[in-house]
Coordinates of C-alpha atoms and ligand atoms in Angstrom, one line a residue:
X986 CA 0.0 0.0 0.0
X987 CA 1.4 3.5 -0.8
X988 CA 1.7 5.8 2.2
X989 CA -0.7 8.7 3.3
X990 CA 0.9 12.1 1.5
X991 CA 2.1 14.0 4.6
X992 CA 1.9 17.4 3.5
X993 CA -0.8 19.0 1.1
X994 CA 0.4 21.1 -1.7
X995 CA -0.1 24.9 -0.2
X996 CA -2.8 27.2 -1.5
X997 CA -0.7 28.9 -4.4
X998 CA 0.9 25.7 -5.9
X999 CA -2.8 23.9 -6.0
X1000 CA -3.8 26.2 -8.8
X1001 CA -3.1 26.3 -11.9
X1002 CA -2.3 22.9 -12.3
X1003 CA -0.9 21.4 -15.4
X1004 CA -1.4 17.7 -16.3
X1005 CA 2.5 16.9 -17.3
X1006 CA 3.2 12.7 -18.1
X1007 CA 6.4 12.1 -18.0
X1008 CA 6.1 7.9 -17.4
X1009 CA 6.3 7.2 -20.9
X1010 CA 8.5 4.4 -20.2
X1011 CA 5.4 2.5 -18.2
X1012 CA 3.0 3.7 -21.0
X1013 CA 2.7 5.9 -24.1
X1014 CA -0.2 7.9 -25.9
X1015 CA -1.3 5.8 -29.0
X1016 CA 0.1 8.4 -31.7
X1017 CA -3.3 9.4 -33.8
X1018 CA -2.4 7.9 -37.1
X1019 CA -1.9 4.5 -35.5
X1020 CA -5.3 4.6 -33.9
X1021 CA -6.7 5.8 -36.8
X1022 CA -5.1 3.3 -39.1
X1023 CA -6.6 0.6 -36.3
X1024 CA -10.5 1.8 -36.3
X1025 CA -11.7 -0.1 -39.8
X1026 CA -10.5 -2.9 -38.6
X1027 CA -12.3 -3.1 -35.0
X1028 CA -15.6 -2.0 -37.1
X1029 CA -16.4 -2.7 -40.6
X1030 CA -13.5 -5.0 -41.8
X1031 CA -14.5 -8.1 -39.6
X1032 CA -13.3 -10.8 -41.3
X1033 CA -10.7 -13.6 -40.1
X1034 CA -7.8 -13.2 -41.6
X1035 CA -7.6 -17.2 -41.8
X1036 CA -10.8 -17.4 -44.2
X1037 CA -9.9 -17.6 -47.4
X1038 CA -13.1 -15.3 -48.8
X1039 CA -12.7 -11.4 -49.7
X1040 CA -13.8 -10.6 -45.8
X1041 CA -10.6 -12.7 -44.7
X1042 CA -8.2 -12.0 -47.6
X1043 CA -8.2 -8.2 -47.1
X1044 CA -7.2 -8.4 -43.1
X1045 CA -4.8 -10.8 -43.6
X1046 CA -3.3 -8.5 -46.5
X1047 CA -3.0 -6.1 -44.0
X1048 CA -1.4 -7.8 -41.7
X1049 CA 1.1 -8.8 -43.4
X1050 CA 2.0 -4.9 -43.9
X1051 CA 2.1 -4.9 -40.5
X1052 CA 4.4 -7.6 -40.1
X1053 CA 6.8 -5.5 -43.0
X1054 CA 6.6 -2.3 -41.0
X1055 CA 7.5 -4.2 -37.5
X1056 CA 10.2 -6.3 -39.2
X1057 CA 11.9 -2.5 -40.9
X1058 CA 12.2 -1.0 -37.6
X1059 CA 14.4 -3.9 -36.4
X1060 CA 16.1 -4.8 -39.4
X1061 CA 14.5 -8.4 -40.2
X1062 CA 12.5 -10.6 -42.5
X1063 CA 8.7 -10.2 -42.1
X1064 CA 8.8 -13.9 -42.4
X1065 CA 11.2 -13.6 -38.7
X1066 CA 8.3 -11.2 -37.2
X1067 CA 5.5 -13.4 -35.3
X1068 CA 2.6 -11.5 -33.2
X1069 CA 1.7 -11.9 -29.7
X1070 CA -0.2 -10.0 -26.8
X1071 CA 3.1 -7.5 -26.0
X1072 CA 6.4 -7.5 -24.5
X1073 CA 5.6 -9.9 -21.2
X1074 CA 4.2 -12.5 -23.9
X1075 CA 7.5 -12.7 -26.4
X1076 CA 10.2 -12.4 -23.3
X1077 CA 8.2 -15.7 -22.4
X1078 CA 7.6 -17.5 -25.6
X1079 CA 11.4 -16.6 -26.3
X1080 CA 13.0 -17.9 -22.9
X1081 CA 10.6 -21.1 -22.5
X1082 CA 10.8 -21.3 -25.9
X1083 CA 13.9 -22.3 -26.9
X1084 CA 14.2 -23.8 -23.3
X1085 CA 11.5 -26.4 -23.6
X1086 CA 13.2 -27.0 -27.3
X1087 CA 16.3 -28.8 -25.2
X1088 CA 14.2 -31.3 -23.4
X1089 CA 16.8 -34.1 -23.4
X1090 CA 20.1 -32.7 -24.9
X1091 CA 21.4 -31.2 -22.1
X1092 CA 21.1 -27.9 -22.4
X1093 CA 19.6 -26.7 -19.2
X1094 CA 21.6 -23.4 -18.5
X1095 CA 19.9 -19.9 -18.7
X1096 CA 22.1 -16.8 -18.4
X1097 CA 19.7 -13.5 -17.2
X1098 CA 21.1 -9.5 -15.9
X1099 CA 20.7 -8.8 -12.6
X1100 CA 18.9 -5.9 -13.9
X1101 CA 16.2 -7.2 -16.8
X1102 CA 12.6 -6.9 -16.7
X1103 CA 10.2 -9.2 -14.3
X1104 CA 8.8 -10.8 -17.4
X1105 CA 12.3 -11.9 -17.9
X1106 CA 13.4 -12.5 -14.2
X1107 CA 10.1 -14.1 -13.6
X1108 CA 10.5 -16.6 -16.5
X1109 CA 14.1 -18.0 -15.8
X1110 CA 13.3 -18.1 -12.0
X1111 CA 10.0 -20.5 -13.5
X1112 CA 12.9 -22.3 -15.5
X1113 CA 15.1 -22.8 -12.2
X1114 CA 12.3 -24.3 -10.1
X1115 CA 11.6 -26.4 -13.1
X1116 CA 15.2 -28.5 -13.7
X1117 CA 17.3 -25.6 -15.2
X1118 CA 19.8 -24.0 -14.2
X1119 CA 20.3 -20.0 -13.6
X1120 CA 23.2 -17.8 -13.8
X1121 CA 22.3 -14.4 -13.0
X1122 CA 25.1 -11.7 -13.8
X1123 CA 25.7 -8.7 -11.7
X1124 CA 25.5 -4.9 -13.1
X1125 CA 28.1 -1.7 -12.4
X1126 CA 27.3 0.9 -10.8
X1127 CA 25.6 2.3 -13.9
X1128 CA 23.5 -1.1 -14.2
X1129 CA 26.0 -2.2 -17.7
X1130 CA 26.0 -6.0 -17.2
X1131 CA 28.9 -7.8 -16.1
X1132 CA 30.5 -9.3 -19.8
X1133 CA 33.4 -11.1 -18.0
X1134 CA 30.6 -12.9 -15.7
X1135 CA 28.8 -14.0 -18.9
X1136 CA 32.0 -15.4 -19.8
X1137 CA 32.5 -16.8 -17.0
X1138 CA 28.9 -18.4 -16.8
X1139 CA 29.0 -19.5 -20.1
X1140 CA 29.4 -23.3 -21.0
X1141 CA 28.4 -25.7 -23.2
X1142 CA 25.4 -26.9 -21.5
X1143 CA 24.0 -23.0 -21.9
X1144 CA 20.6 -22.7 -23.9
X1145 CA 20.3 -19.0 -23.9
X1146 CA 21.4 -16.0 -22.7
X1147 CA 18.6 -12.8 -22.0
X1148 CA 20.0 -10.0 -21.1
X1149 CA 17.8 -6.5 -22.1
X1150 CA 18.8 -4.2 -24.5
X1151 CA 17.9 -0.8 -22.8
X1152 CA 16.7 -0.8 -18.6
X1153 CA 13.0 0.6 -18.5
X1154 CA 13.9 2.3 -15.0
X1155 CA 17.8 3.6 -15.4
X1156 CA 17.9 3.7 -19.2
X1157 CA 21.3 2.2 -19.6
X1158 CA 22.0 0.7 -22.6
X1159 CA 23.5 -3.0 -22.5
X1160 CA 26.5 -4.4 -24.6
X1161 CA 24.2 -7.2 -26.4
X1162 CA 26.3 -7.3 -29.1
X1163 CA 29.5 -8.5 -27.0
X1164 CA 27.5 -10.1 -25.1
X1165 CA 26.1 -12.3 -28.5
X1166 CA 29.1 -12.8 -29.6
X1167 CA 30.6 -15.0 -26.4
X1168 CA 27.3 -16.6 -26.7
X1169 CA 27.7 -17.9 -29.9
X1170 CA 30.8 -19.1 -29.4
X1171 CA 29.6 -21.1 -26.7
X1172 CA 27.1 -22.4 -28.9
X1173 CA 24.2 -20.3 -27.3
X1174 CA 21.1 -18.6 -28.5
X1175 CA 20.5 -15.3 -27.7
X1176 CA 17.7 -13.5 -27.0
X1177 CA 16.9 -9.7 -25.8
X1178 CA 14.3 -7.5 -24.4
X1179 CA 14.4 -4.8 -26.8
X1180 CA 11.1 -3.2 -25.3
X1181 CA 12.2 0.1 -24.3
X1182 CA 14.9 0.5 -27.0
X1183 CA 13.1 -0.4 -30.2
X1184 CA 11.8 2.5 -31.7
X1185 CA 13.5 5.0 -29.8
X1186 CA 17.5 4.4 -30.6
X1187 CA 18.8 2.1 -33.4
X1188 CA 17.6 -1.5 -33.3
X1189 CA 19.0 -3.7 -35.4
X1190 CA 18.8 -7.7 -35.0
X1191 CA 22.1 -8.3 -37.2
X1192 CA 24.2 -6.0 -35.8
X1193 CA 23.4 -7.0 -32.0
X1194 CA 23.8 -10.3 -33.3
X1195 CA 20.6 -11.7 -31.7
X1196 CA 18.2 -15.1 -32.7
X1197 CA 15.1 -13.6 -30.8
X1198 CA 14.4 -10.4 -29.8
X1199 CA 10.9 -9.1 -28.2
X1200 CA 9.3 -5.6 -28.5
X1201 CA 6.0 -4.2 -27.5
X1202 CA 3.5 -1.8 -28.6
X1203 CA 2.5 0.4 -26.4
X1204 CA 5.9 1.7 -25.3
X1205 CA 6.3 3.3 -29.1
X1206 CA 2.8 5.0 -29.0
X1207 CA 0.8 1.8 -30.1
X1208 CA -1.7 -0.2 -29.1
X1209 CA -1.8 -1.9 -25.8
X1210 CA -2.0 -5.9 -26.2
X1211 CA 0.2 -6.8 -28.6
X1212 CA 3.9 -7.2 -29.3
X1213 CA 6.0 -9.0 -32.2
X1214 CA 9.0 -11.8 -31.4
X1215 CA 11.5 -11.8 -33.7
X1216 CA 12.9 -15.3 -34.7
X1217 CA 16.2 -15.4 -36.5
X1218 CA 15.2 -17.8 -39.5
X1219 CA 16.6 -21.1 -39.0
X1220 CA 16.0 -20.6 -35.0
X1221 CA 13.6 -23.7 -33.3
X1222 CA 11.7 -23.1 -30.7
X1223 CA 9.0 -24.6 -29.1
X1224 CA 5.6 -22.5 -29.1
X1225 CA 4.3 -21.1 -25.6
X1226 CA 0.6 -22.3 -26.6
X1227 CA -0.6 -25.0 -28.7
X1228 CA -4.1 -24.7 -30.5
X1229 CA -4.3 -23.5 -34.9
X1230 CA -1.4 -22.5 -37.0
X1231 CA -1.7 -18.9 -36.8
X1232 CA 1.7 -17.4 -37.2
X1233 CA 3.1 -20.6 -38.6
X1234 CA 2.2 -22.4 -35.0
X1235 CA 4.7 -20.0 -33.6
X1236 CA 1.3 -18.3 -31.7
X1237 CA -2.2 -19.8 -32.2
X1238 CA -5.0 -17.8 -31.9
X1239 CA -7.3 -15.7 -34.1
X1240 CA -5.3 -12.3 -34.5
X1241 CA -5.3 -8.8 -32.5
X1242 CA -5.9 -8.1 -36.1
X1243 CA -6.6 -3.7 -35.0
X1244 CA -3.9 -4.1 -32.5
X1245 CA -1.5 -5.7 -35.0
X1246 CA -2.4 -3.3 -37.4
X1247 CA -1.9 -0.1 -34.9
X1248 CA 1.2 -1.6 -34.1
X1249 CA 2.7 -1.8 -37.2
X1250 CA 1.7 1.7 -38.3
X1251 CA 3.5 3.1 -34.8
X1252 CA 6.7 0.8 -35.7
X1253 CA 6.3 2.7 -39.6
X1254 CA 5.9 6.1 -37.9
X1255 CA 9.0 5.2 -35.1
X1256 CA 11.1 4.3 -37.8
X1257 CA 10.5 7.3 -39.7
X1258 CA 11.0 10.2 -37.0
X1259 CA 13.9 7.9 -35.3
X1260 CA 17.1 10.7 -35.9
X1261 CA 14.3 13.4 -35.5
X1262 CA 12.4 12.6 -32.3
X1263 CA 15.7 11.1 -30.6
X1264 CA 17.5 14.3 -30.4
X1265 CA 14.2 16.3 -29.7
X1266 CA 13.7 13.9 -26.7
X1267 CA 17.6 13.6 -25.6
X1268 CA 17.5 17.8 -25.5
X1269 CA 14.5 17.9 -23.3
X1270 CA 15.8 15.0 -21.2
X1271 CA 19.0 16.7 -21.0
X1272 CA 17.3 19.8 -20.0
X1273 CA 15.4 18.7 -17.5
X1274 CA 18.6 16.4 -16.0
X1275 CA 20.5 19.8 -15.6
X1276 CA 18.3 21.8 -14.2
X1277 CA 17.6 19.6 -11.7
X1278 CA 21.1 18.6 -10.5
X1279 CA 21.4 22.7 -10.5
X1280 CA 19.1 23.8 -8.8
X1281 CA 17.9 20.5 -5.6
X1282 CA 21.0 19.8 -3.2
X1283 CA 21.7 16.4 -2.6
X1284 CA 20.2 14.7 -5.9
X1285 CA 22.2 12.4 -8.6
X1286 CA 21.8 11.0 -11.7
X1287 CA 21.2 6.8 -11.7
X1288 CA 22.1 5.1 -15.1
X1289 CA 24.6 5.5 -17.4
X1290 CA 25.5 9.1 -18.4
X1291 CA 26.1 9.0 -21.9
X1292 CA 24.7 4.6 -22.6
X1293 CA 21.3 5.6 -21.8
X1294 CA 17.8 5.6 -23.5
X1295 CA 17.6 9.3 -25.1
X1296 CA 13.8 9.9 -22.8
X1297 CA 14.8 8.3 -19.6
X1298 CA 16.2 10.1 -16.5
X1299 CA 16.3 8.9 -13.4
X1300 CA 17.1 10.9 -10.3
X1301 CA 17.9 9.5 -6.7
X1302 CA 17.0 12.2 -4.2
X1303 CA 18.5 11.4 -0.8
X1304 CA 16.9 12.5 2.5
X1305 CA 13.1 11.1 1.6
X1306 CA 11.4 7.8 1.5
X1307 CA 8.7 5.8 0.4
X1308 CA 5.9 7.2 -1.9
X1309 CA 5.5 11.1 -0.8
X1310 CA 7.4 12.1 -3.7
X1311 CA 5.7 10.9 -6.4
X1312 CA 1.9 11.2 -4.5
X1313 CA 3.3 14.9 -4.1
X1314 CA 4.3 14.9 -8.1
X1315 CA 0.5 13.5 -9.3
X1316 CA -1.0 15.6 -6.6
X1317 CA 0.6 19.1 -8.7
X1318 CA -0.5 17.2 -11.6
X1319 CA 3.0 15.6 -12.6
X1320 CA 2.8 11.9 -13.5
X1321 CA 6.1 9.9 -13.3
X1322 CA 7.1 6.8 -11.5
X1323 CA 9.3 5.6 -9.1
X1324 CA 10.8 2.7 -10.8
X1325 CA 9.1 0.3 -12.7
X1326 CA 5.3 0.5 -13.6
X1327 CA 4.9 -2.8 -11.8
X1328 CA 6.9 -2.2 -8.7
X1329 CA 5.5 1.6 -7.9
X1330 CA 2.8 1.5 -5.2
X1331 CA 5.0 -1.2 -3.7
X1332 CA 7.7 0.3 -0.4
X1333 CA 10.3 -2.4 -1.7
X1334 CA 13.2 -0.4 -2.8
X1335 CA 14.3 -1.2 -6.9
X1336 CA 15.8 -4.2 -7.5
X1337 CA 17.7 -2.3 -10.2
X1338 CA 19.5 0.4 -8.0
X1339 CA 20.0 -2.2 -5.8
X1340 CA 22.1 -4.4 -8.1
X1341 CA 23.4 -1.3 -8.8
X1342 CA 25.1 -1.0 -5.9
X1343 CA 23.2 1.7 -4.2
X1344 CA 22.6 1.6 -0.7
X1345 CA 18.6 0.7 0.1
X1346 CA 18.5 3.9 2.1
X1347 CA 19.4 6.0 -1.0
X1348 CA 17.2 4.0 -3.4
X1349 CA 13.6 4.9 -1.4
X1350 CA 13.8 8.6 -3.3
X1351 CA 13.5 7.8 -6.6
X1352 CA 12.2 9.6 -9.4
X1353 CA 11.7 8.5 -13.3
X1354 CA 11.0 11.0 -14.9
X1355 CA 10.7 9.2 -18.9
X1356 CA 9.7 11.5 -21.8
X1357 CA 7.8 10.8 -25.4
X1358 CA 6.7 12.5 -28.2
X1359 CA 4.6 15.2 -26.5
X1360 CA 6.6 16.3 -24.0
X1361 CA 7.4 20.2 -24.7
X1362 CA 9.6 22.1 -23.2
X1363 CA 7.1 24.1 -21.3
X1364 CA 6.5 20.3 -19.2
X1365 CA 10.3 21.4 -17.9
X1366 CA 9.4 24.7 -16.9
X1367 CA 6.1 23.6 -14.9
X1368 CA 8.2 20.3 -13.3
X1369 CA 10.9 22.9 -12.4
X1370 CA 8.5 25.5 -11.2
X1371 CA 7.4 22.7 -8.9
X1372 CA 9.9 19.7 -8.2
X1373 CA 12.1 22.2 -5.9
X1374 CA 9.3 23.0 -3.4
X1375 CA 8.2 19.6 -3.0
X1376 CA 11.4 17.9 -2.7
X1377 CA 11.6 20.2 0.5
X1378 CA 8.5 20.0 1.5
X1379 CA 9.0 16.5 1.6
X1380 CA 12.3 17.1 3.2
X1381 CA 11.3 19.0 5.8
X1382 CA 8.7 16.2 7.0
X1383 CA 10.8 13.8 9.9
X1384 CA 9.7 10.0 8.4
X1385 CA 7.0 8.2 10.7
Ligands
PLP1059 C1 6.9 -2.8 -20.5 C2 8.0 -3.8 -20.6 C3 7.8 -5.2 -20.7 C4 6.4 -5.7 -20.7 O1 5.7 -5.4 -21.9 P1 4.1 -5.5 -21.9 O2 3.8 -5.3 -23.4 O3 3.6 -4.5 -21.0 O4 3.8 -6.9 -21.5 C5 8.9 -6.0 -20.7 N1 10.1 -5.5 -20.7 C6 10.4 -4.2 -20.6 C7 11.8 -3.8 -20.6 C8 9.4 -3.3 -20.5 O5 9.7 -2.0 -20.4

């Protein structure tokens, strides 16, 4: 349960609120030509895309634009792209997937980050209560995984190796490539969470050298409830479900065929404005990063300083604890998170600071502050019109 706010905002700062969202690595806003691309297809174009009639024929022609426009922004084959509910769906299919494709050969070994998402964490741990065995490689202090303890994890009974390509709550890009390449030579797949880098820096499946490779929707302004997994062709693995041959088998089920469709206009429009909306974001981001370090004693940055997502920014702010921060943030109309969508409203401390090396007392005062297309720069001047008097408001109350 989050904690009671302890101190109201006072009678001047309560007007005038703006509604600023700055937790667009939890959520983005469907961009309009994706939702508009999506609304035939929940209404007058019904049809299955597995019948073979003109009703059918037309969805399925769609989606497979779809699967082109996801496959571009990642550099691979349509035929490598299969569709899924989102990101939590293909980091599973991926990991279990190739997993349950060693049942008797030996390979029971799963190398994970310290630092990767719970729908990756979640899914080895599932693997290691299951007959498999886990290696789990630590982070630096700007959460970049640990490359001589994948090679020292490595062996030859190693199925695959996950480790993220961008942290959704620090940002920090991780060295998949290198990482890939001891893999292979160890005879190991790889695989990578590319759900909060795809779309927003250069993702490309041949240059980071991976066999699978997951990204979601909604975190590139599309659709929520749906995803793609890219499967390097020649790849095996075993499908999560079993039912029709939809996507080859890979994933039965009639399609999310507006969702799919959304999707792969937002990968189109992602791909397009890449270079453009990078640099836009990275300034703001970099904006509001100095001001703050400027102008709130006793704040620092947590990720990498330069290897980081171009929106994220992530600010430990010593000397307060638990929720009051962001309750304080949403309650002047600011929306941001504390670490990861799923962990916020929790008091744990972030498992990512944490194998980050940062002592639990400084990782209670975090603030992720994660930007998107329609952040302005006027959001920075109405966060920094407000962020200094809460932080001491907040400061200035002892903790229960
Ligand atoms: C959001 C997210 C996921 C989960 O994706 P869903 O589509 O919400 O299931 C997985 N990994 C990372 C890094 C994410 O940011």
């Amino acid at each position: 349960m989050a904690t009671a706010p302890r101190s109201a905002p006072d009678a001047a700062m309560a007007q005038d609120i703006r509604r600023v969202y700055l937790d667009n690595n939890a959520t983005t806003r469907i961009h309009p030509d994706a939702l508009e691309a999506m609304l035939p297809y929940l209404g007058e174009h019904y049809g299955n895309p597995s019948s073979g009639h003109w009703f059918g024929r037309s969805v399925r022609a769609r989606i497979e634009d779809a699967r082109e426009q996801v496959a571009a922004l990642i550099g691979a084959q349509p035929s490598e792209v299969f569709f899924c509910s989102g990101g939590t769906e293909s980091d599973n299919a991926a990991i279990k997937g190739v997993a349950w494709n060693h049942p008797r050969d030996g390979k029971r070994q799963v190398i994970t980050s310290a630092v990767d998402h719970p729908a990756v964490l979640n899914t080895v741990r599932y693997l290691s209560e299951n007959g498999y065995r886990l290696s789990v490689v630590g982070v630096d202090k700007y959460g970049m995984a640990d490359i001589g303890a994948v090679d020292a994890a490595l062996d030859s009974a190693t199925a695959v190796v996950s480790v993220m390509h961008a942290n959704n709550e620090v940002g920090t890009i991780q060295p998949v490539r290198e990482i890939a390449q001891r893999a292979k030579a160890r005879g190991a797949l790889v695989h990578t969470d590319a759900i909060q880098s795809a779309g927003k820096i250069p993702v490309d499946v041949n240059d980071i050298m991976v066999d699978l490779l997951s990204i979601s929707a909604h975190k590139i302004h599309g659709p929520k409830g749906v995803g793609a997994l890219y499967v390097r062709k020649g790849v095996k693995i075993h499908p999560l479900i079993t039912g029709g041959s939809h996507e080859r088998g890979m994933r039965p089920g009639t399609e999310n065929v507006s969702g799919i469709i959304g999707f792969g206009k937002a990968c189109e429009i992602a791909r397009k404005n890449l270079v453009k909306d990078s640099i836009r974001i990275k300034s703001l981001r970099d904006e509001l990063q100095k001001r703050i370090l400027e102008t709130i004693p006793s704040v620092r940055l947590n990720g990498h300083p330069e290897k980081r997502l171009p929106g994220t920014l992530n600010i430990g702010i010593e000397g307060v604890e638990g929720d009051a921060l962001p309750i304080q943030c949403d309650m002047h109309g600011i929306a941001l998170s504390t670490g990861s969508a799923c962990s916020s409203g929790s008091p744990e401390p972030s498992y990512v600071l944490l194998a980050m090396g940062i002592p639990a007392t400084v990782v209670r005062g975090l603030l992720r502050f994660s930007f998107g297309r329609e952040n302005t720069f006027e959001d920075i001047g109405y966060v920094m019109e407000r962020l200094p008097k809460i932080v001491s408001a907040v400061r200035s109350v002892p903790p229960l």
